[in-house]
Amino acid sequence: NFRNYVAGEVASLPSKHPSMKVDTDVIGFIHNAGRKFVSPDYIQALLTTKIIVLAQRDKWEGHLRLMEGLLSGALVMHDPQVYWPYGIVDGVNILVYHSMFDLEEKILYYLDPANEQERIMIGQRGREIALSKNRFWDNVERLLLNGDKKYVNDYGVSYQPWKGHGNP
């Protein structure tokens, strides 16, 4: 699947760039336990990572890992999707990669010490938007209190019913 493909590509980066440290292991609880309990190892990994690379499951859009990554304050890189959570903007508080070549270039750019402050600022803005505009009740209010509008994001208004989490 796509997520495993991206993980494999990221895991191969140290072979081309020996100073790069990469961890693509599953950290925390697995087999649905991760959504019932908080794993201290997972929290530690989130809080000590400079860049988090996310890839969605096939035919699936939107997942908790995006908000968890943003909340960590690390720079989050994500594959494209149609609807982004409120206020998420490529290059401002997240980075969207469009190919494995693009992903590698962005990782190298933001790991360069000359670009450290830019990486930190994007990560901080991601954390701020997650905390200030994307908590559960923020999203419920937007869905319920938008009058005639069904869903609003930075790309405009959709008058189609919202179909989050990959539902057809």
Tab-separated table of C-alpha atoms in Angstrom:
chain	number	residue	atom	x	y	z
A	1	ASN	CA	0.000	0.000	0.000
A	2	PHE	CA	1.025	3.644	-0.348
A	3	ARG	CA	1.841	4.172	3.326
A	4	ASN	CA	4.232	1.221	3.349
A	5	TYR	CA	5.797	2.433	0.095
A	6	VAL	CA	6.498	5.874	1.587
A	7	ALA	CA	7.883	4.290	4.769
A	8	GLY	CA	10.223	2.146	2.665
A	9	GLU	CA	11.419	5.145	0.669
A	10	VAL	CA	12.050	7.165	3.828
A	11	ALA	CA	13.824	4.198	5.450
A	12	SER	CA	16.175	4.020	2.469
A	13	LEU	CA	17.333	7.650	2.784
A	14	PRO	CA	20.244	6.943	5.189
A	15	SER	CA	21.837	4.718	2.535
A	16	LYS	CA	22.159	7.842	0.348
A	17	HIS	CA	22.676	10.285	3.213
A	18	PRO	CA	24.611	8.473	5.990
A	19	SER	CA	24.316	11.290	8.533
A	20	MET	CA	20.511	11.116	8.418
A	21	LYS	CA	18.759	9.255	11.244
A	22	VAL	CA	15.415	7.735	10.287
A	23	ASP	CA	12.944	5.682	12.303
A	24	THR	CA	10.039	4.049	10.482
A	25	ASP	CA	9.234	1.515	13.193
A	26	VAL	CA	5.754	1.310	14.680
A	27	ILE	CA	6.011	3.036	18.028
A	28	GLY	CA	3.450	2.494	20.745
A	29	PHE	CA	0.527	0.125	20.852
A	30	ILE	CA	-0.671	-1.716	17.754
A	31	HIS	CA	-3.779	-3.638	16.688
A	32	ASN	CA	-6.282	-0.905	17.718
A	33	ALA	CA	-4.837	-0.508	21.225
A	34	GLY	CA	-3.171	2.729	20.133
A	35	ARG	CA	-6.483	4.526	19.900
A	36	LYS	CA	-7.612	3.372	23.352
A	37	PHE	CA	-4.523	4.193	25.394
A	38	VAL	CA	-1.698	6.711	25.182
A	39	SER	CA	1.694	5.120	24.690
A	40	PRO	CA	4.529	6.918	26.495
A	41	ASP	CA	6.920	5.707	23.769
A	42	TYR	CA	4.729	7.264	21.068
A	43	ILE	CA	4.561	10.591	22.914
A	44	GLN	CA	8.338	10.557	23.433
A	45	ALA	CA	8.892	9.869	19.727
A	46	LEU	CA	6.549	12.706	18.709
A	47	LEU	CA	8.240	15.181	21.025
A	48	THR	CA	11.799	14.331	19.964
A	49	THR	CA	11.340	14.203	16.190
A	50	LYS	CA	12.325	17.043	13.861
A	51	ILE	CA	10.277	15.927	10.843
A	52	ILE	CA	7.235	13.677	10.737
A	53	VAL	CA	6.358	12.172	7.357
A	54	LEU	CA	2.755	11.070	6.987
A	55	ALA	CA	1.095	9.067	4.232
A	56	GLN	CA	-2.546	8.105	4.149
A	57	ARG	CA	-3.919	4.640	3.723
A	58	ASP	CA	-5.120	3.813	0.238
A	59	LYS	CA	-8.618	5.238	-0.436
A	60	TRP	CA	-8.597	7.033	2.909
A	61	GLU	CA	-8.364	10.705	3.685
A	62	GLY	CA	-7.948	12.253	7.090
A	63	HIS	CA	-6.559	10.551	10.177
A	64	LEU	CA	-5.617	11.337	13.762
A	65	ARG	CA	-1.904	11.074	13.008
A	66	LEU	CA	-2.030	14.425	11.233
A	67	MET	CA	-3.269	16.265	14.319
A	68	GLU	CA	-0.950	14.267	16.578
A	69	GLY	CA	2.000	15.199	14.372
A	70	LEU	CA	1.003	18.865	14.271
A	71	LEU	CA	0.539	18.950	18.047
A	72	SER	CA	4.104	17.692	18.517
A	73	GLY	CA	5.534	20.892	17.055
A	74	ALA	CA	7.662	18.942	14.567
A	75	LEU	CA	7.581	19.819	10.892
A	76	VAL	CA	4.873	17.633	9.330
A	77	MET	CA	5.155	16.501	5.706
A	78	HIS	CA	2.046	14.945	4.208
A	79	ASP	CA	0.881	13.563	0.890
A	80	PRO	CA	-1.819	15.580	-0.948
A	81	GLN	CA	-5.460	15.336	-0.005
A	82	VAL	CA	-8.660	17.076	-1.115
A	83	TYR	CA	-9.935	18.559	2.132
A	84	TRP	CA	-7.486	19.783	4.746
A	85	PRO	CA	-8.463	20.514	8.315
A	86	TYR	CA	-9.327	24.128	8.963
A	87	GLY	CA	-6.436	26.540	8.515
A	88	ILE	CA	-3.922	23.979	7.259
A	89	VAL	CA	-1.882	25.632	4.499
A	90	ASP	CA	1.008	24.109	2.562
A	91	GLY	CA	4.239	25.978	3.261
A	92	VAL	CA	2.783	27.788	6.264
A	93	ASN	CA	2.025	25.135	8.886
A	94	ILE	CA	2.569	21.888	6.971
A	95	LEU	CA	4.481	20.763	3.885
A	96	VAL	CA	2.822	18.716	1.162
A	97	TYR	CA	5.040	16.428	-0.903
A	98	HIS	CA	3.991	15.404	-4.406
A	99	SER	CA	6.531	12.678	-5.211
A	100	MET	CA	9.265	10.710	-3.507
A	101	PHE	CA	11.833	12.995	-5.148
A	102	ASP	CA	9.995	16.043	-3.779
A	103	LEU	CA	9.821	14.429	-0.326
A	104	GLU	CA	13.541	13.693	-0.283
A	105	GLU	CA	14.412	17.224	-1.420
A	106	LYS	CA	12.225	18.742	1.285
A	107	ILE	CA	13.633	16.496	4.000
A	108	LEU	CA	17.200	17.395	3.010
A	109	TYR	CA	16.371	21.099	2.816
A	110	TYR	CA	14.741	21.239	6.251
A	111	LEU	CA	17.406	19.101	7.935
A	112	ASP	CA	20.102	21.498	6.718
A	113	PRO	CA	21.162	23.580	9.763
A	114	ALA	CA	20.878	26.719	7.608
A	115	ASN	CA	17.114	26.085	7.376
A	116	GLU	CA	16.531	25.008	10.972
A	117	GLN	CA	14.630	28.159	11.992
A	118	GLU	CA	12.294	27.845	9.012
A	119	ARG	CA	11.599	24.202	9.930
A	120	ILE	CA	10.951	25.150	13.551
A	121	MET	CA	8.617	28.015	12.588
A	122	ILE	CA	6.484	25.832	10.286
A	123	GLY	CA	6.278	23.209	13.045
A	124	GLN	CA	5.269	25.830	15.619
A	125	ARG	CA	2.589	27.249	13.320
A	126	GLY	CA	1.277	23.708	12.789
A	127	ARG	CA	1.036	23.209	16.542
A	128	GLU	CA	-0.702	26.566	16.961
A	129	ILE	CA	-3.360	25.861	14.306
A	130	ALA	CA	-3.989	22.387	15.740
A	131	LEU	CA	-4.480	23.805	19.247
A	132	SER	CA	-6.404	26.936	18.316
A	133	LYS	CA	-8.680	25.822	15.456
A	134	ASN	CA	-8.774	22.033	15.204
A	135	ARG	CA	-9.856	20.612	18.499
A	136	PHE	CA	-12.886	18.348	18.311
A	137	TRP	CA	-15.373	21.011	19.403
A	138	ASP	CA	-13.934	23.543	16.922
A	139	ASN	CA	-14.717	21.191	14.062
A	140	VAL	CA	-18.188	20.352	15.365
A	141	GLU	CA	-19.025	24.061	15.676
A	142	ARG	CA	-17.868	24.722	12.114
A	143	LEU	CA	-19.984	21.849	10.794
A	144	LEU	CA	-23.105	22.750	12.762
A	145	LEU	CA	-22.996	26.553	12.808
A	146	ASN	CA	-22.135	27.365	9.204
A	147	GLY	CA	-25.751	28.028	8.184
A	148	ASP	CA	-26.275	27.035	4.539
A	149	LYS	CA	-22.661	26.052	4.080
A	150	LYS	CA	-21.887	22.377	4.591
A	151	TYR	CA	-18.084	22.555	4.639
A	152	VAL	CA	-15.617	25.424	4.351
A	153	ASN	CA	-11.866	25.220	3.907
A	154	ASP	CA	-9.103	27.309	2.331
A	155	TYR	CA	-10.093	26.095	-1.137
A	156	GLY	CA	-13.630	27.426	-0.886
A	157	VAL	CA	-17.054	26.125	0.017
A	158	SER	CA	-18.498	22.740	-0.770
A	159	TYR	CA	-22.274	22.492	-0.738
A	160	GLN	CA	-22.002	18.712	-0.870
A	161	PRO	CA	-22.388	16.939	2.470
A	162	TRP	CA	-19.058	16.463	4.184
A	163	LYS	CA	-17.609	12.992	3.558
A	164	GLY	CA	-14.699	12.758	5.964
A	165	HIS	CA	-12.619	9.668	6.660
A	166	GLY	CA	-12.801	8.304	3.125
A	167	ASN	CA	-16.516	7.524	3.123
A	168	PRO	CA	-17.905	7.374	-0.432
